[in-house]
């Protein structure tokens, strides 16, 4: 088993810090306010996680493995919401880690208004913002 880090390899914390430096991450309340002004909340959590934790009403559900294809304004598999490079996309995951990497990936496509929610869905729910469903205690608010 190779335990020495190969040349050029970086730890995930290093990669995450680099990607987050590209973003102006939003606290849940600000993300909610921006969504009320037209920003798209995009939930990238897998179906099982959304079922257990709950969902953000009105969020676009696009699992992480297809996000770039659905939002590339030049791509054939883009969603109708991918109207151009100025779309404001706010990515949410469970705790705000995967969403940072996903939002940074959208930046690489030219969607420079993309960002994510600090603390993810867990922080959104803890802030008392609207959620639906979920099987975990305290999962539904309105």
C-alpha positions as MATLAB code, in Angstrom:
seq = 'XXXXXXXXXXXXXXXXXXXXXXXXXXXXXXXXXXXXXXXXXXXXXXXXXXXXXXXXXXXXXXXXXXXXXXXXXXXXXXXXXXXXXXXXXXXXXXXXXXXXXXXXXXXXXXXXXXXXXXXXXXXXXXXXXXXXXXXXXXXXXX';
ca = [
       0.000    0.000    0.000;
       1.403    3.420   -1.039;
       1.089    5.920    1.811;
       3.415    8.663    0.603;
       1.637   11.454   -1.257;
       2.536   11.326   -4.982;
       4.064   14.436   -6.552;
       1.379   17.008   -7.302;
      -1.264   15.378   -5.118;
      -3.100   17.672   -2.704;
      -5.301   17.026    0.290;
      -9.012   17.679   -0.130;
      -8.829   20.494    2.440;
      -6.288   22.264    0.216;
      -8.466   21.821   -2.846;
     -11.571   22.976   -0.967;
      -9.823   26.127    0.284;
      -8.632   26.935   -3.244;
     -12.113   26.511   -4.709;
     -13.820   28.474   -1.926;
     -11.476   31.387   -2.616;
     -13.333   31.776   -5.942;
     -16.719   32.132   -4.229;
     -18.577   34.647   -2.143;
     -20.365   32.027   -0.083;
     -23.762   32.924    1.346;
     -25.234   32.363    4.795;
     -28.626   30.620    4.570;
     -30.728   33.753    5.182;
     -28.951   35.655    2.406;
     -29.270   32.701    0.027;
     -32.997   32.589    0.779;
     -33.354   36.334    0.157;
     -31.458   36.038   -3.132;
     -33.728   33.179   -4.191;
     -36.713   35.449   -3.559;
     -35.095   37.906   -5.979;
     -34.666   35.305   -8.731;
     -31.489   33.368   -7.935;
     -31.765   29.630   -8.533;
     -31.284   27.363   -5.514;
     -29.879   24.113   -6.876;
     -29.971   21.079   -4.582;
     -27.283   18.570   -5.544;
     -27.925   15.992   -2.794;
     -28.793   12.415   -3.788;
     -32.461   11.387   -3.601;
     -31.984    9.294   -0.455;
     -30.410   12.216    1.366;
     -33.195   14.597    0.317;
     -35.781   12.047    1.454;
     -34.133   11.730    4.864;
     -33.272   15.384    5.463;
     -36.015   17.245    3.606;
     -35.963   19.695    0.739;
     -35.941   23.405    0.017;
     -39.281   24.308   -1.589;
     -38.790   25.532   -5.149;
     -35.180   24.356   -5.412;
     -34.070   22.806   -8.672;
     -32.965   19.248   -7.947;
     -29.931   18.347  -10.033;
     -27.756   15.594   -8.663;
     -24.068   16.399   -8.542;
     -23.004   13.967  -11.253;
     -24.812   15.934  -14.007;
     -24.643   19.527  -12.725;
     -22.148   20.876  -15.258;
     -23.986   19.325  -18.203;
     -27.291   20.859  -17.075;
     -25.889   24.362  -16.566;
     -23.404   24.734  -19.421;
     -25.039   27.460  -21.549;
     -23.186   26.075  -24.591;
     -24.123   22.446  -23.942;
     -26.835   20.409  -25.600;
     -27.976   18.861  -22.288;
     -28.566   22.209  -20.578;
     -31.736   23.013  -18.703;
     -34.076   25.814  -19.819;
     -32.898   27.732  -16.728;
     -29.336   27.779  -18.130;
     -30.150   30.892  -20.121;
     -26.653   32.358  -20.173;
     -23.480   32.996  -18.279;
     -25.078   35.563  -15.955;
     -27.479   33.122  -14.238;
     -27.165   33.312  -10.459;
     -26.901   29.755   -9.158;
     -26.762   29.010   -5.418;
     -25.766   25.400   -4.852;
     -26.826   23.574   -1.703;
     -25.701   20.207   -0.380;
     -26.079   18.706    3.077;
     -23.313   20.532    4.964;
     -21.686   22.934    2.495;
     -18.628   21.012    1.319;
     -19.635   19.346   -1.936;
     -21.594   22.456   -2.885;
     -18.419   24.576   -2.745;
     -16.666   22.255   -5.189;
     -19.748   22.207   -7.426;
     -20.138   26.006   -7.454;
     -16.436   26.405   -8.286;
     -16.914   23.967  -11.163;
     -19.719   26.181  -12.499;
     -17.285   29.114  -12.326;
     -15.001   27.153  -14.648;
     -17.886   26.997  -17.135;
     -18.140   30.800  -16.975;
     -21.057   31.006  -14.528;
     -19.219   33.423  -12.239;
     -22.332   34.364  -10.234;
     -22.455   30.806   -8.866;
     -21.893   30.199   -5.172;
     -23.083   27.964   -2.353;
     -24.770   28.019    1.045;
     -22.487   28.094    4.073;
     -23.378   25.035    6.153;
     -25.643   23.605    3.440;
     -29.122   22.251    4.059;
     -28.335   21.566    7.710;
     -27.676   25.281    8.315;
     -30.661   26.277    6.157;
     -32.988   24.176    8.309;
     -31.327   25.327   11.556;
     -31.931   28.942   10.474;
     -35.667   28.177   10.348;
     -35.937   28.714    6.608;
     -38.659   26.877    4.646;
     -38.210   23.124    4.166;
     -40.506   20.255    3.333;
     -40.436   16.539    3.983;
     -37.645   14.585    5.550;
     -37.652   11.782    8.065;
     -35.140   13.259   10.499;
     -36.583   14.925   13.622;
     -37.425   18.587   13.116;
     -37.101   18.269    9.355;
     -40.189   20.240    8.349;
     -40.611   23.969    8.802;
     -42.686   26.547    7.016;
];
